[in-house]
Short mmCIF file of N, CA and C in Angstrom, two decimals:
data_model
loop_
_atom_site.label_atom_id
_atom_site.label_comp_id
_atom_site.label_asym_id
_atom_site.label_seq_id
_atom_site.Cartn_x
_atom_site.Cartn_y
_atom_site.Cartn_z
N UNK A 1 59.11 -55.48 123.68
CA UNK A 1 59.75 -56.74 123.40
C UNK A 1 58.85 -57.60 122.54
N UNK A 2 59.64 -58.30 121.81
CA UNK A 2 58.78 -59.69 120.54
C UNK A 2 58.28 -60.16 121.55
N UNK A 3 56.85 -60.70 121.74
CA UNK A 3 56.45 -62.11 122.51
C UNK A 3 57.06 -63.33 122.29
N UNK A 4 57.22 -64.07 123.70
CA UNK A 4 57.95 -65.10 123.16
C UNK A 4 57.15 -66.41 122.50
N UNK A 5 58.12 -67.06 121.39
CA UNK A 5 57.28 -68.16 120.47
C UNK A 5 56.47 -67.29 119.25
N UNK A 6 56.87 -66.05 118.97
CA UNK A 6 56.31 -65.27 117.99
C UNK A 6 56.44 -66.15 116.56
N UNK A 7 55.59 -66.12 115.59
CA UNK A 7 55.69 -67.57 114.51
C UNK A 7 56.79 -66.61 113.42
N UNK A 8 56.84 -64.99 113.08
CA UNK A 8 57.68 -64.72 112.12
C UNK A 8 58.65 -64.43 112.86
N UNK A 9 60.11 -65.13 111.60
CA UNK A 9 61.19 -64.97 111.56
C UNK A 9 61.91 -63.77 111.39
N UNK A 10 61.94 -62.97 111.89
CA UNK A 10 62.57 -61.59 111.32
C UNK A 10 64.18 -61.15 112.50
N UNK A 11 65.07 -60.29 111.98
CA UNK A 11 66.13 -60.44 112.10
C UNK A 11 66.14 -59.56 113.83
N UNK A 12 65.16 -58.34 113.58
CA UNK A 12 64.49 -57.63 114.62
C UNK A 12 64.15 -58.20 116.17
N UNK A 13 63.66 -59.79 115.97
CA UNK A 13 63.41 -60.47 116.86
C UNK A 13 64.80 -61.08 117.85
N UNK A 14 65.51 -60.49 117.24
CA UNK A 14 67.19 -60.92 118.23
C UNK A 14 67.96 -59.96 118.93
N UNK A 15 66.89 -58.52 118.70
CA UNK A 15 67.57 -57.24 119.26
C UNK A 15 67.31 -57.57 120.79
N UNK A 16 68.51 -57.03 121.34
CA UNK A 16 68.19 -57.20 122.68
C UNK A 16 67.05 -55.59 123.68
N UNK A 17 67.24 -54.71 122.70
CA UNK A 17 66.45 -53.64 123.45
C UNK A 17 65.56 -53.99 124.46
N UNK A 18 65.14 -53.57 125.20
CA UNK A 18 64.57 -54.25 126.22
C UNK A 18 64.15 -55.23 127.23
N UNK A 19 64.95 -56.06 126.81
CA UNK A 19 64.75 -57.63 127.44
C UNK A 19 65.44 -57.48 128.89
N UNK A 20 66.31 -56.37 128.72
CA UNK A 20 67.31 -56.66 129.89
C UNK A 20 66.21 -56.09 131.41
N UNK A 21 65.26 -55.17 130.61
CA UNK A 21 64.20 -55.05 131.86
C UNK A 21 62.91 -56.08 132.10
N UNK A 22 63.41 -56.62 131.31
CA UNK A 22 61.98 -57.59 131.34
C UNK A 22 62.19 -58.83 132.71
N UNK A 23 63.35 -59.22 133.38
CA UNK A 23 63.20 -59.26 134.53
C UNK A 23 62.26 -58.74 135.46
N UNK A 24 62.50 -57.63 135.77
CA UNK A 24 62.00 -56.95 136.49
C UNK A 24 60.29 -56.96 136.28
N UNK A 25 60.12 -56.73 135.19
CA UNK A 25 58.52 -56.70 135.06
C UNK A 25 57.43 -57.91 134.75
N UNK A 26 58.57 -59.45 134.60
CA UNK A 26 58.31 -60.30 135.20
C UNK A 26 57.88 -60.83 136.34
N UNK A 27 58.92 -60.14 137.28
CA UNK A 27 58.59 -60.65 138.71
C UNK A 27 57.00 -59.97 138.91
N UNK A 28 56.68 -58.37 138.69
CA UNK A 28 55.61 -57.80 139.20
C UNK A 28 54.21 -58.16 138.18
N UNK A 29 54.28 -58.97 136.82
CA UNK A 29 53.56 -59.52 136.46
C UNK A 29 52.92 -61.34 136.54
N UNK A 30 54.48 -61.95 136.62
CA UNK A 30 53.92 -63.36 136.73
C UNK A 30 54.26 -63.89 138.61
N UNK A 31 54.99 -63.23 138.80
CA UNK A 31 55.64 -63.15 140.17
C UNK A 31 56.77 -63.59 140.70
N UNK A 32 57.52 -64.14 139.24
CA UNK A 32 58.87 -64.24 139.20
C UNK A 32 60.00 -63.61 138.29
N UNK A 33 61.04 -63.34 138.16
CA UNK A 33 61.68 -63.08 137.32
C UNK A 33 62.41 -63.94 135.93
N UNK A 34 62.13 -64.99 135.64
CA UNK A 34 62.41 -66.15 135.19
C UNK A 34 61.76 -66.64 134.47
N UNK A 35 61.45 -66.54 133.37
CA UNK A 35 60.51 -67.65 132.57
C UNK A 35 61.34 -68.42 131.39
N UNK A 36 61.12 -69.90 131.91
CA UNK A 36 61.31 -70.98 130.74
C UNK A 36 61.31 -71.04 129.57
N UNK A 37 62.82 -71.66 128.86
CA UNK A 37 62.41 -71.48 127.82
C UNK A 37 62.63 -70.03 126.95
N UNK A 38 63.00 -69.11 127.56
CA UNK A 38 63.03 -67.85 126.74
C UNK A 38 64.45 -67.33 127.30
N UNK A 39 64.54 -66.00 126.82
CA UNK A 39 65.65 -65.05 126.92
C UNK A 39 65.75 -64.90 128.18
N UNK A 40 66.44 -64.75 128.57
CA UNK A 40 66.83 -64.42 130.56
C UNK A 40 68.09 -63.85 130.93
N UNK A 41 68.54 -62.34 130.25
CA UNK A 41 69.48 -62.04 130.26
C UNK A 41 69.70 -61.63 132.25
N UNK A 42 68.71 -61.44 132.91
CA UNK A 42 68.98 -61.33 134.53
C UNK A 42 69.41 -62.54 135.20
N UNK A 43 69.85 -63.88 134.55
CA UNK A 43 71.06 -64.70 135.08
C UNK A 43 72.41 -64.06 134.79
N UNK A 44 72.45 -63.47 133.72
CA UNK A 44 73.85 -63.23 133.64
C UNK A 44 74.44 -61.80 134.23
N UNK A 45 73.08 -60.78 134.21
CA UNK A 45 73.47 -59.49 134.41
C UNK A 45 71.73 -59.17 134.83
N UNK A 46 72.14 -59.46 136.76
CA UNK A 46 71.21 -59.18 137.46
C UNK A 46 70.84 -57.85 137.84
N UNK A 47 71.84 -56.76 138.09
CA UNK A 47 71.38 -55.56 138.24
C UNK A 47 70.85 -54.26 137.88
N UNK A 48 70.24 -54.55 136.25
CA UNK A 48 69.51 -53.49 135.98
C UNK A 48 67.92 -53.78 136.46
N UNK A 49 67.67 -55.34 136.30
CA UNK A 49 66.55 -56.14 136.70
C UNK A 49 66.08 -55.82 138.16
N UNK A 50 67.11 -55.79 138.75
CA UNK A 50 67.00 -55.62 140.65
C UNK A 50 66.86 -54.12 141.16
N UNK A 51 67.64 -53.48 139.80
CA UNK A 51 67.46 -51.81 140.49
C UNK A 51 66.13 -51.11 139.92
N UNK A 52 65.36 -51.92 138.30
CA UNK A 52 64.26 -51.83 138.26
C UNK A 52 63.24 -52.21 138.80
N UNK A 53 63.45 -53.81 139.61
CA UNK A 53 62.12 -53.85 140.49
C UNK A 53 62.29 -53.19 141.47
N UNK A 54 63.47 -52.52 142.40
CA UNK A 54 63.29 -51.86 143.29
C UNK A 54 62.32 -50.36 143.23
N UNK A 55 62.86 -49.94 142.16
CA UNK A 55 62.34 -48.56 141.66
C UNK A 55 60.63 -48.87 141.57
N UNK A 56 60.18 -49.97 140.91
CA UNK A 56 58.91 -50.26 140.23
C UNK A 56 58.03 -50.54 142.11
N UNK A 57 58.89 -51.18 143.15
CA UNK A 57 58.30 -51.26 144.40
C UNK A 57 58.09 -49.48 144.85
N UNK A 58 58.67 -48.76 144.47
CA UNK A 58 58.37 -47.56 144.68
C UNK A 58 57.61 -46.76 144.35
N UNK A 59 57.67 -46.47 143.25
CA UNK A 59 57.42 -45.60 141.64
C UNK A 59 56.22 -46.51 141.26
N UNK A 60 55.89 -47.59 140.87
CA UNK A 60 55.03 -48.03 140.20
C UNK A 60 55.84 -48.71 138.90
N UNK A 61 54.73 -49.40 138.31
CA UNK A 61 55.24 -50.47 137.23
C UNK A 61 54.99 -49.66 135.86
N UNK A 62 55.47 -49.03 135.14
CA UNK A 62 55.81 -48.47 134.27
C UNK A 62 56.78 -48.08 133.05
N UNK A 63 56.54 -47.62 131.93
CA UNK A 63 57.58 -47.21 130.81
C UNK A 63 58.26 -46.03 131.53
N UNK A 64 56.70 -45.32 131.87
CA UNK A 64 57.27 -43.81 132.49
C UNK A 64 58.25 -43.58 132.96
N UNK A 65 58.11 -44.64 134.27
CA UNK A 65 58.53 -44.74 135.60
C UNK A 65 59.66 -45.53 135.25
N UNK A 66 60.08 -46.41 134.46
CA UNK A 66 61.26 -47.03 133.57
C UNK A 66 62.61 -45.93 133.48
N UNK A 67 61.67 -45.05 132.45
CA UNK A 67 62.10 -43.95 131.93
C UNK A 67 62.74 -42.94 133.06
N UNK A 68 62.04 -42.81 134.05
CA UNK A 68 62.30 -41.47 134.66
C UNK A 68 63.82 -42.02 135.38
N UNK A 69 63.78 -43.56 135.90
CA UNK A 69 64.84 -43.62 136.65
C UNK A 69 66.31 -43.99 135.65
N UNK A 70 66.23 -44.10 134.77
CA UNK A 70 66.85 -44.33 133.52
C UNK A 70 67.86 -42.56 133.64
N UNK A 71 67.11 -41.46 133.50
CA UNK A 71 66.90 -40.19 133.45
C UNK A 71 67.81 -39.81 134.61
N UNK A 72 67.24 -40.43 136.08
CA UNK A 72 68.02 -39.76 137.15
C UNK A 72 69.52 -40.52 137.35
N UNK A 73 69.31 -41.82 136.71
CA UNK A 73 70.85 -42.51 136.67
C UNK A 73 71.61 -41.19 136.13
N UNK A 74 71.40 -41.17 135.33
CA UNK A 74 71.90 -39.99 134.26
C UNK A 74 72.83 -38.63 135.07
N UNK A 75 71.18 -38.24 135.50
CA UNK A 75 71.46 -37.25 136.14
C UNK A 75 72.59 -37.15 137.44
N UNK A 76 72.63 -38.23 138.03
CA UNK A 76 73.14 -38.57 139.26
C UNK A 76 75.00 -38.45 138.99
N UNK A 77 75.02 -39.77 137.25
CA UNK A 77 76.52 -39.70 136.73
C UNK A 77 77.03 -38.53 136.31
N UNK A 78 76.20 -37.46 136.18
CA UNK A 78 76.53 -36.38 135.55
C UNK A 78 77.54 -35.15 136.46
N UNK A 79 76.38 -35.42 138.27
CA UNK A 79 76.86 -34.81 139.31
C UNK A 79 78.01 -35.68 140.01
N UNK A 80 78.04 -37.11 139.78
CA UNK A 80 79.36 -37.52 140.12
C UNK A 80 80.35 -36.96 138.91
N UNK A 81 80.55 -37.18 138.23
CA UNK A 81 81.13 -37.07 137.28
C UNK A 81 82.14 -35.01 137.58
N UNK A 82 81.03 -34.58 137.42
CA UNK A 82 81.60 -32.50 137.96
C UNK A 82 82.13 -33.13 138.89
N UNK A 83 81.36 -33.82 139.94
CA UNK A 83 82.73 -34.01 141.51
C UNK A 83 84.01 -34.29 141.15
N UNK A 84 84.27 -35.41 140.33
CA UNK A 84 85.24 -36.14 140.31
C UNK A 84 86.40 -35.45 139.63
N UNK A 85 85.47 -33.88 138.31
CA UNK A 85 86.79 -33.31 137.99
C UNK A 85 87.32 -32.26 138.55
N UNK A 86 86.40 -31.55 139.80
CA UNK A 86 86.43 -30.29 140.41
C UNK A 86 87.35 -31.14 141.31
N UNK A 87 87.36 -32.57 141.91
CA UNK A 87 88.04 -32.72 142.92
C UNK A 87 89.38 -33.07 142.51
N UNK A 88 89.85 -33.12 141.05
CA UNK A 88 90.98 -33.45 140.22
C UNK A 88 91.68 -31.97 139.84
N UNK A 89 90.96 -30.96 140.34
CA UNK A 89 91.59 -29.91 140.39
C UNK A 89 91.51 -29.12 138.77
N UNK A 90 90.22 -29.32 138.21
CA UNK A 90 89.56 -29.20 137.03
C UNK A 90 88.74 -27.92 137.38
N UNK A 91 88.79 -26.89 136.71
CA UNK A 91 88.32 -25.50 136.72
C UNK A 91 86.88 -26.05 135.87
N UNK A 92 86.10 -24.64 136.64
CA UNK A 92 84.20 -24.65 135.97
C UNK A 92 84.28 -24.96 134.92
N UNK A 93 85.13 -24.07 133.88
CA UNK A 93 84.63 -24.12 132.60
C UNK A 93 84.80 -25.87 132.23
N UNK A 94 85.87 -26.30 132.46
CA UNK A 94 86.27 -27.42 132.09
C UNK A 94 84.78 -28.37 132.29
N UNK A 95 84.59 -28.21 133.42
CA UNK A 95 83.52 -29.58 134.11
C UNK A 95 82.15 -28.94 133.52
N UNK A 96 81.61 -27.69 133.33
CA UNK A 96 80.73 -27.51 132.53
C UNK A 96 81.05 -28.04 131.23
N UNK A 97 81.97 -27.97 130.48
CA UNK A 97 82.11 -28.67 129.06
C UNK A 97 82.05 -29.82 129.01
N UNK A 98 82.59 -30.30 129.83
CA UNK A 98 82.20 -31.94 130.13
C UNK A 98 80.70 -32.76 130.61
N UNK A 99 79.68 -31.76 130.98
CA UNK A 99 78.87 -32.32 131.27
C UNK A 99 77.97 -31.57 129.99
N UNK A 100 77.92 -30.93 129.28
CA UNK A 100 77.37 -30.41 128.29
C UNK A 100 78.07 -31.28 127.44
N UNK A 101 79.03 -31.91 126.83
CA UNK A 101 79.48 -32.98 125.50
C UNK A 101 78.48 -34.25 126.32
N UNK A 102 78.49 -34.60 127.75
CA UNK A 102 77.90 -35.64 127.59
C UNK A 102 76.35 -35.54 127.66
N UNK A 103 75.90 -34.49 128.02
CA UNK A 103 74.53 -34.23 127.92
C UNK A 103 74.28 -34.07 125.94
N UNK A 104 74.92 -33.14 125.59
CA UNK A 104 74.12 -33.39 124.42
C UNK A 104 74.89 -34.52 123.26
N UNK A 105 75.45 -35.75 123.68
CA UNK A 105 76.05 -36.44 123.05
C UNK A 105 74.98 -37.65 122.85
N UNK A 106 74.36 -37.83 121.50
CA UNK A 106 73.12 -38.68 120.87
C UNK A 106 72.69 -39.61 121.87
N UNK A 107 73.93 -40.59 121.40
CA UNK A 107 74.01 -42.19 122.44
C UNK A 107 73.43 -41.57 123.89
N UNK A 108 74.12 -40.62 124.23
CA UNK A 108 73.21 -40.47 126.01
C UNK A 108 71.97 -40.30 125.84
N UNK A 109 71.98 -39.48 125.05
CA UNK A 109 70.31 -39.08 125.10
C UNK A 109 69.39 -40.10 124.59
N UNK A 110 69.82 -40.77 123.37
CA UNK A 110 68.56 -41.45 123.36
C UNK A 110 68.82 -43.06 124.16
N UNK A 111 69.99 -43.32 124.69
CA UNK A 111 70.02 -44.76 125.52
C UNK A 111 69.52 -44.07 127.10
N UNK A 112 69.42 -43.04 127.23
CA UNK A 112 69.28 -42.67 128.92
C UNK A 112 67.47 -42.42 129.11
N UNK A 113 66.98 -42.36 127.67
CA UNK A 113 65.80 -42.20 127.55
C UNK A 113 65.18 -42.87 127.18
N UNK A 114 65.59 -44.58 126.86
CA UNK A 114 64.65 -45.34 126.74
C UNK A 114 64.79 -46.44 127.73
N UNK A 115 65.28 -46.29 129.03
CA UNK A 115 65.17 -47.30 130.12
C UNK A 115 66.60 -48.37 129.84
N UNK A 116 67.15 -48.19 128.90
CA UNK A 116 67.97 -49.78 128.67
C UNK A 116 68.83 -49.73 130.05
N UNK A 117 70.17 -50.57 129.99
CA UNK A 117 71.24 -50.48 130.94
C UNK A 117 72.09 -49.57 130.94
N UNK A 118 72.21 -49.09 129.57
CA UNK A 118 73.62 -48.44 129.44
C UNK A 118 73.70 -47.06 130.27
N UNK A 119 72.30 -46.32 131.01
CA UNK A 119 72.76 -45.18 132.05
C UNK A 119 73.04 -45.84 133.01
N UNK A 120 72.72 -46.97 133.94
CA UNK A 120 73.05 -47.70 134.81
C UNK A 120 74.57 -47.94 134.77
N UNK A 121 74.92 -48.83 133.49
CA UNK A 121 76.50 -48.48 133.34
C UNK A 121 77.53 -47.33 133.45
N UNK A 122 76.95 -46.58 133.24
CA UNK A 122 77.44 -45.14 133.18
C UNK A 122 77.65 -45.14 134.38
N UNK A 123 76.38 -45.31 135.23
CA UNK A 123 76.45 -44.62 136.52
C UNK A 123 77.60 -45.69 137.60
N UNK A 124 77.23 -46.99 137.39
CA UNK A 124 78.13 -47.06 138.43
C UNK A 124 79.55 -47.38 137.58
N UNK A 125 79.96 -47.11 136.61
CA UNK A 125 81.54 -47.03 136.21
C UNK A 125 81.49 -44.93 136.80
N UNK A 126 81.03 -44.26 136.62
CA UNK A 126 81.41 -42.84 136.99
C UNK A 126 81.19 -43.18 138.90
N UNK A 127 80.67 -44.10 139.34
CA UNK A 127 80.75 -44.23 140.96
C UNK A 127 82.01 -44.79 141.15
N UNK A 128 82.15 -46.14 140.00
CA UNK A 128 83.50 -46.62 140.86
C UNK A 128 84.77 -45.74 140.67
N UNK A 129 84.94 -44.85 139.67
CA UNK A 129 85.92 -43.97 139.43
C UNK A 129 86.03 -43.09 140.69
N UNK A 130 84.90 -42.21 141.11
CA UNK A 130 85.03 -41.62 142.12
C UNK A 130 85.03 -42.28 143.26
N UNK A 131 84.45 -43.30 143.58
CA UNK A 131 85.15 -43.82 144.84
C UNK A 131 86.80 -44.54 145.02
N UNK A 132 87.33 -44.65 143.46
CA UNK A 132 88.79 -45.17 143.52
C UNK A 132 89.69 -44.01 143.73
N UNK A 133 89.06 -42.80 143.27
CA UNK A 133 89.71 -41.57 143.72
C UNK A 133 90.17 -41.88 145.44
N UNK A 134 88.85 -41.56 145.64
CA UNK A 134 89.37 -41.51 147.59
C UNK A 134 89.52 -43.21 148.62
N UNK A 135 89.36 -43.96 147.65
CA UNK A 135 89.94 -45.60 148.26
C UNK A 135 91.66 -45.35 148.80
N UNK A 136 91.82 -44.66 147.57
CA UNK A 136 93.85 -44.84 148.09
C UNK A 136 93.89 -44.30 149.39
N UNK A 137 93.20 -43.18 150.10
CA UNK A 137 92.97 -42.49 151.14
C UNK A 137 93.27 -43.29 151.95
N UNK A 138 92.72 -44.59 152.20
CA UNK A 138 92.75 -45.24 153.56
C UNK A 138 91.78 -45.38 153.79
N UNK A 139 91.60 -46.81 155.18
CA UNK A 139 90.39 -46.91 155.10
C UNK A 139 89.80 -48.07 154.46
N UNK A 140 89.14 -49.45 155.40
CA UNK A 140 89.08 -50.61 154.18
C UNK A 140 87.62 -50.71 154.13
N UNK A 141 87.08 -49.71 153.85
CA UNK A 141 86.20 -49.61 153.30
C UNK A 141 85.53 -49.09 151.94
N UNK A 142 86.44 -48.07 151.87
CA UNK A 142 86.69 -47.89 150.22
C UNK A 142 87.54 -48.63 149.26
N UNK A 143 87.92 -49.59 149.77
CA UNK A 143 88.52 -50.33 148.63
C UNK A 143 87.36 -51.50 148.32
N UNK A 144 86.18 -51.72 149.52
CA UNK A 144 85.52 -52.48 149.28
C UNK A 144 84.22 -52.01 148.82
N UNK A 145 84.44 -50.80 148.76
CA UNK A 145 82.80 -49.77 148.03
C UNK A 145 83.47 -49.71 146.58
N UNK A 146 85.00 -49.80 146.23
CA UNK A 146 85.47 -49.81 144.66
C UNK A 146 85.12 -51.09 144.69
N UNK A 147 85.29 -52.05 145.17
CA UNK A 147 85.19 -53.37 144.54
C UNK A 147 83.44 -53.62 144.12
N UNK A 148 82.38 -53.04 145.09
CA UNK A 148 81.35 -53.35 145.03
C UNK A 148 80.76 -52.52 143.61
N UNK A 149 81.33 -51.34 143.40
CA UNK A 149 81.02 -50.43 142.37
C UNK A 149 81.35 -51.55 141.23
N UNK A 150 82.17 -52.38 141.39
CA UNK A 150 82.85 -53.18 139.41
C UNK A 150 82.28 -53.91 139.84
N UNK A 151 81.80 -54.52 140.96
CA UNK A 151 80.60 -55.96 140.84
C UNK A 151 79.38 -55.62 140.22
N UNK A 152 78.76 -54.64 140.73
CA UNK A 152 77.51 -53.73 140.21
C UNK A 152 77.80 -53.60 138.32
N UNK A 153 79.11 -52.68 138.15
CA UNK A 153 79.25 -52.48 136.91
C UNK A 153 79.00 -53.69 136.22
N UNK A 154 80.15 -54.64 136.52
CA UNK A 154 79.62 -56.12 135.61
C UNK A 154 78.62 -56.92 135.54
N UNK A 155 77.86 -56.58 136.51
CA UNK A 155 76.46 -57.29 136.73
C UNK A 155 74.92 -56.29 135.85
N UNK A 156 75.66 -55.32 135.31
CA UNK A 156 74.59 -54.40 135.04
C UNK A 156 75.02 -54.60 133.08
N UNK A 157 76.43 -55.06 132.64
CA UNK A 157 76.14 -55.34 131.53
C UNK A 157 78.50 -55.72 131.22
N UNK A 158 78.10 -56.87 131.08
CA UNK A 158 79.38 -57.96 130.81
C UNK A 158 80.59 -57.50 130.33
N UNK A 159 79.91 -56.89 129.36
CA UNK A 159 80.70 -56.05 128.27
C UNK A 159 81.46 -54.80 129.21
N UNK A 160 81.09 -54.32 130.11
CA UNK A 160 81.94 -53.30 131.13
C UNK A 160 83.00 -53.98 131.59
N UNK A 161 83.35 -54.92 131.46
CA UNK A 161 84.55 -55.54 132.37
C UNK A 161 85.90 -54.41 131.49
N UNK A 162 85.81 -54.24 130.25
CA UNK A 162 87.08 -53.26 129.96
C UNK A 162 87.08 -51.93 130.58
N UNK A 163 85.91 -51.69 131.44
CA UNK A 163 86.10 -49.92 132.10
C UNK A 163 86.53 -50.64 133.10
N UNK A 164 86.38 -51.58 134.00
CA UNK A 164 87.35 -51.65 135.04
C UNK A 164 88.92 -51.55 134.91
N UNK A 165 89.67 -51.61 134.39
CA UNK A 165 90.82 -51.39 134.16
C UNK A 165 90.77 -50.13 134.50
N UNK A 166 90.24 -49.01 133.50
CA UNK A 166 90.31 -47.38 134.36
C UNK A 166 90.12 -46.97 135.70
N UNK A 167 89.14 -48.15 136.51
CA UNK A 167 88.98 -47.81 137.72
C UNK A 167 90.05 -48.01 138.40
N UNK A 168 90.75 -49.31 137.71
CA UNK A 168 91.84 -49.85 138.95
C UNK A 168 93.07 -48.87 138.96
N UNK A 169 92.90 -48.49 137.62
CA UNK A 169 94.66 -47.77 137.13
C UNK A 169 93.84 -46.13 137.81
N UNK A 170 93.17 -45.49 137.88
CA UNK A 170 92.56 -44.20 138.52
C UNK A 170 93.11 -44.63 140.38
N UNK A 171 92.36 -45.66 140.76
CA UNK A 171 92.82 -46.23 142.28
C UNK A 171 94.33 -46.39 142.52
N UNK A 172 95.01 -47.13 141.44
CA UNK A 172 96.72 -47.56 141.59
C UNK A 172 97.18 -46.08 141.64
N UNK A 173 97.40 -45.32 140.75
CA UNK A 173 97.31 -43.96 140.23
C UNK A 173 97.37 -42.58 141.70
N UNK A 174 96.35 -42.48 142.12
CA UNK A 174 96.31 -42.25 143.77
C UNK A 174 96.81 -42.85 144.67
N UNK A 175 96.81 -43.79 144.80
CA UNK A 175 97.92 -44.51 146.00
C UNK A 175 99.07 -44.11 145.48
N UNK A 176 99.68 -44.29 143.98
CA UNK A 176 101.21 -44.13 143.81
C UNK A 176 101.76 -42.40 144.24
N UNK A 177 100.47 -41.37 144.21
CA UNK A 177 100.62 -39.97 144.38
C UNK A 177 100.87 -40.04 145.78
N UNK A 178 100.10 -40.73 146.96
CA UNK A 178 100.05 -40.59 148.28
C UNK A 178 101.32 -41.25 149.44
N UNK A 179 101.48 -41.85 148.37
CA UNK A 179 103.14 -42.93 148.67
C UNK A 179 103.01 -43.64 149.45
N UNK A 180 101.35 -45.00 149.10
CA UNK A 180 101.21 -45.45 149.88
C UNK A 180 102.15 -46.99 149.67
N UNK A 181 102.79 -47.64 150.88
CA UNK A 181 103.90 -48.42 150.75
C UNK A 181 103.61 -49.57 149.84
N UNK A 182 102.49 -50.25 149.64
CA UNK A 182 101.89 -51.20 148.54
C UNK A 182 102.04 -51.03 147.41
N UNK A 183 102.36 -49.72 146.61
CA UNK A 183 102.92 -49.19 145.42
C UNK A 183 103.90 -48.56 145.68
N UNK A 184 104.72 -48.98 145.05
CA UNK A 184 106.71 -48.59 144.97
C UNK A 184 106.82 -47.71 143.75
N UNK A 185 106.95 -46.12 143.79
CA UNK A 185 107.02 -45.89 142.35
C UNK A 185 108.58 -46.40 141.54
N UNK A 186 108.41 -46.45 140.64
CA UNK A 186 109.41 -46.77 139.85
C UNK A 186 109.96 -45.64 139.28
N UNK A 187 111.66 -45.90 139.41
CA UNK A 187 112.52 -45.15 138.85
C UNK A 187 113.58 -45.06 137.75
#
């Protein structure tokens, strides 16, 4: 990240790359997450900040260690993701092709490998999908682990509020298959 109050003007100095972790390595350097006066994107979108200092209370304070959990988000959306199409009644080959376009698809690789938000996003929009799968099931607890999945999602980066729509219409979608009485299909 630019230091802040840097004296040149350059256009570079407005990229957001990294700032969104700089929460986090605030708190374990000055001892808060917050500093005056500057960029503070963890008011608006607290949870890449919160799931990095958690990791950094673990793991240690690091790019590495940035990196690696950046990596297992990844990894994690990848194995939700096979669940969600094997449990949609999606044959191997299919869900191997699908996790091979998104494994070797650029944007993953190089946003999942430099710590930003966007595997975090990934991960919990591919959580709330699979938990809207089995919410229609029954049970008011999965409708409140989908709801917590799009709080997470929007809190991890603003701009996700248009993947919630897929979650809700994936959730509506299953209830209308299960014939649960809250959705009336239409004829």
């Amino acid at each position: 990240d630019f230091p802040h109050g840097a004296p040149w003007s350059d256009m570079s100095k407005a990229t957001d790359e990294g700032w969104y972790g700089g929460g986090a390595l605030h708190h374990f350097v000055f001892g808060h997450w917050y500093l005056p006066d500057s960029f503070n994107p963890a008011v608006a979108m607290p949870m890449w900040p919160l799931m990095l200092g958690g990791w950094f209370s673990i793991a240690g304070v690091g790019m590495l260690q940035a990196r690696l959990l950046a990596v297992l988000l990844f990894g994690a959306s990848l194995v939700l993701m096979v669940k969600l199409l094997r449990e949609e009644h999606c044959g191997w080959l299919m869900c191997a092709g699908a996790a091979l376009l998104m494994s070797a698809n650029p944007f993953c690789y190089v946003f999942d490998r430099m710590a930003l938000l966007e595997p975090a996003s990934v991960f919990w929009w591919v959580l709330g999908l699979w938990i809207a799968g089995r919410a229609a099931a029954g049970g008011w607890w999965r409708p409140v682990a989908t709801g917590l999945a799009i709080v997470a999602l929007v809190w991890t980066k603003t701009t996700a509020i248009v993947l919630v729509v897929s979650i809700l219409y994936f959730q509506f979608g299953r209830a209308r298959e299960q014939g649960r009485p809250w959705v009336r299909p239409t004829r």
